[in-house]
CSV table of C-alpha atoms in Angstrom, one decimal:
chain,number,residue,atom,x,y,z
A,1,MET,CA,166.2,-62.9,47.5
A,2,GLU,CA,164.3,-65.1,45.2
A,3,LEU,CA,161.6,-64.1,42.6
A,4,THR,CA,159.1,-66.4,40.9
A,5,SER,CA,156.0,-66.0,38.9
A,6,PRO,CA,152.9,-68.2,39.0
A,7,SER,CA,152.1,-66.6,35.6
A,8,PHE,CA,155.1,-68.0,33.7
A,9,ASP,CA,158.3,-69.9,34.3
A,10,ASP,CA,161.7,-68.1,34.4
A,11,GLY,CA,163.1,-68.5,30.9
A,12,GLY,CA,159.6,-69.4,29.5
A,13,ARG,CA,157.1,-67.7,27.2
A,14,ILE,CA,155.0,-64.9,28.7
A,15,PRO,CA,151.3,-65.8,28.2
A,16,ASP,CA,149.2,-63.7,25.7
A,17,ARG,CA,147.0,-62.3,28.5
A,18,HIS,CA,150.0,-60.3,29.7
A,19,ALA,CA,150.8,-58.8,26.3
A,20,LEU,CA,149.8,-55.2,25.4
A,21,ARG,CA,146.4,-54.5,24.0
A,22,GLY,CA,147.3,-52.0,21.3
A,23,LEU,CA,149.9,-51.2,18.6
A,24,GLY,CA,148.7,-54.4,16.8
A,25,CYS,CA,148.9,-56.6,19.9
A,26,LEU,CA,145.8,-58.3,21.2
A,27,GLY,CA,146.7,-59.1,24.8
A,28,GLN,CA,144.7,-58.2,27.9
A,29,ASN,CA,147.6,-56.0,29.3
A,30,VAL,CA,147.3,-57.7,32.7
A,31,SER,CA,150.5,-57.6,34.8
A,32,PRO,CA,151.8,-61.0,35.8
A,33,ALA,CA,151.6,-62.4,39.3
A,34,LEU,CA,154.9,-62.3,41.3
A,35,ASP,CA,156.1,-64.0,44.5
A,36,TRP,CA,159.3,-63.1,46.3
A,37,ARG,CA,161.0,-64.2,49.5
A,38,ASP,CA,164.1,-63.9,51.5
A,39,ALA,CA,164.2,-60.1,51.5
A,40,PRO,CA,166.8,-58.5,53.8
A,41,GLU,CA,165.5,-57.7,57.3
A,42,ALA,CA,166.3,-54.0,56.8
A,43,THR,CA,163.8,-53.8,53.9
A,44,LYS,CA,161.5,-50.8,54.2
A,45,SER,CA,159.7,-51.1,50.8
A,46,PHE,CA,159.9,-52.8,47.4
A,47,ALA,CA,160.0,-51.8,43.8
A,48,VAL,CA,159.2,-53.9,40.7
A,49,THR,CA,160.4,-53.2,37.1
A,50,MET,CA,159.9,-54.9,33.8
A,51,PHE,CA,162.4,-53.9,31.1
A,52,ASP,CA,162.9,-55.1,27.5
A,53,PRO,CA,166.6,-54.9,26.6
A,54,ASP,CA,165.9,-56.1,23.1
A,55,ALA,CA,163.7,-53.2,22.0
A,56,PRO,CA,165.0,-51.6,18.8
A,57,THR,CA,165.6,-48.3,20.5
A,58,GLY,CA,169.2,-48.3,21.4
A,59,SER,CA,168.3,-48.0,25.1
A,60,GLY,CA,165.7,-50.7,25.7
A,61,TRP,CA,162.1,-50.2,26.8
A,62,TRP,CA,160.5,-49.7,30.3
A,63,HIS,CA,157.3,-51.7,30.4
A,64,TRP,CA,156.5,-51.4,34.1
A,65,VAL,CA,157.9,-49.5,37.1
A,66,LEU,CA,156.1,-49.9,40.4
A,67,VAL,CA,157.5,-48.3,43.6
A,68,ASN,CA,156.6,-47.8,47.2
A,69,ILE,CA,155.3,-51.4,47.7
A,70,PRO,CA,154.9,-52.0,51.4
A,71,ALA,CA,157.7,-53.9,53.2
A,72,ASP,CA,155.3,-56.6,54.3
A,73,ALA,CA,154.4,-57.6,50.7
A,74,THR,CA,155.6,-61.0,49.5
A,75,GLY,CA,154.3,-60.6,46.0
A,76,LEU,CA,151.7,-59.2,43.6
A,77,ALA,CA,148.6,-60.9,42.2
A,78,GLU,CA,147.9,-60.7,38.5
A,79,GLY,CA,146.8,-57.1,37.7
A,80,ALA,CA,147.3,-56.0,41.3
A,81,ARG,CA,148.8,-52.8,42.7
A,82,PRO,CA,149.0,-52.3,46.4
A,83,GLY,CA,147.2,-49.2,47.5
A,84,THR,CA,150.3,-47.3,48.5
A,85,ALA,CA,152.3,-48.3,45.5
A,86,ILE,CA,152.9,-45.8,42.7
A,87,ALA,CA,153.3,-46.7,39.0
A,88,THR,CA,155.6,-44.4,37.2
A,89,ARG,CA,155.6,-43.5,33.5
A,90,THR,CA,156.8,-46.2,31.1
A,91,ASP,CA,158.2,-45.8,27.6
A,92,PHE,CA,154.6,-46.0,26.3
A,93,GLY,CA,154.3,-42.5,27.8
A,94,MET,CA,151.9,-43.3,30.6
A,95,ALA,CA,152.0,-44.7,34.1
A,96,GLY,CA,151.1,-48.4,34.7
A,97,TYR,CA,151.8,-51.8,33.3
A,98,GLY,CA,152.4,-52.0,29.5
A,99,GLY,CA,152.7,-55.5,28.3
A,100,PRO,CA,155.0,-57.1,25.7
A,101,CYS,CA,154.5,-56.1,22.0
A,102,PRO,CA,157.7,-56.6,20.0
A,103,PRO,CA,157.8,-56.0,16.3
A,104,VAL,CA,156.2,-58.6,14.1
A,105,GLY,CA,158.7,-61.2,12.9
A,106,ALA,CA,161.4,-60.2,15.4
A,107,GLU,CA,163.1,-62.8,17.5
A,108,PRO,CA,161.2,-63.1,20.8
A,109,HIS,CA,162.3,-60.3,23.1
A,110,ARG,CA,163.5,-60.8,26.7
A,111,TYR,CA,161.4,-59.2,29.4
A,112,VAL,CA,163.3,-58.9,32.6
A,113,ILE,CA,161.2,-58.5,35.7
A,114,THR,CA,163.1,-57.4,38.8
A,115,VAL,CA,162.0,-56.9,42.4
A,116,TYR,CA,164.2,-54.7,44.6
A,117,ALA,CA,164.3,-54.6,48.4
A,118,LEU,CA,164.8,-50.9,49.3
A,119,ASP,CA,166.2,-49.2,52.4
A,120,VAL,CA,163.6,-46.4,52.4
A,121,ASP,CA,159.8,-46.4,53.1
A,122,SER,CA,159.1,-44.6,49.9
A,123,LEU,CA,160.8,-43.0,46.9
A,124,PRO,CA,160.0,-39.4,45.9
A,125,LEU,CA,158.5,-40.3,42.6
A,126,ASP,CA,155.1,-39.9,41.0
A,127,SER,CA,153.2,-41.1,38.0
A,128,LEU,CA,155.1,-38.6,35.7
A,129,SER,CA,158.5,-39.8,36.8
A,130,SER,CA,160.4,-41.5,34.0
A,131,GLY,CA,161.8,-45.0,34.0
A,132,ALA,CA,165.3,-43.6,34.0
A,133,MET,CA,164.6,-41.5,37.1
A,134,ALA,CA,162.9,-44.4,38.9
A,135,GLY,CA,165.9,-46.6,38.0
A,136,PHE,CA,168.3,-44.0,39.4
A,137,MET,CA,166.3,-43.7,42.7
A,138,ILE,CA,165.9,-47.5,43.0
A,139,ASN,CA,169.6,-48.2,42.4
A,140,SER,CA,170.4,-45.5,45.0
A,141,HIS,CA,168.5,-47.4,47.7
A,142,PHE,CA,168.4,-51.1,46.9
A,143,LEU,CA,169.6,-53.7,49.5
A,144,ASP,CA,169.0,-56.7,47.3
A,145,LYS,CA,167.3,-57.7,44.1
A,146,ALA,CA,166.1,-60.8,42.2
A,147,SER,CA,165.1,-61.1,38.6
A,148,ILE,CA,163.2,-63.5,36.2
A,149,THR,CA,163.1,-63.3,32.5
A,150,GLY,CA,160.2,-64.1,30.2
A,151,TYR,CA,160.1,-64.2,26.4
A,152,PHE,CA,157.5,-63.0,24.0
A,153,GLY,CA,157.4,-62.8,20.2
A,154,ARG,CA,154.8,-62.4,17.5
């Protein structure tokens, strides 16, 4: 599989419009556009995650978990969520996209966005499911995956 984003280049800076609006950050909190291709034929659904491994928590930070994306999808527009997709809870404590907002003065953090091709039509998750539970379910059913990394600092 291959994943790209029209919103930013792999290894590049994530634009301010995708940053969190809150906690001192002044972004628009709009999820980035994504395009993927070459998913396995057996794909029945997709999941997308955004994870910050550099967050000063000892366990990283889940910024976005979107599951049950239809198998015929080839990407997401900025701010889009397909009607059947479910956003689970992030480490901000609520479901949906939560943009980058690293501590002031820290080295820019890495934000790893991954699309997973899954072997099931849907995962038994809801908006209260944690990132860890979603990760467990995704990793139990993935056929293939592709990632890109963006950087953001302030």
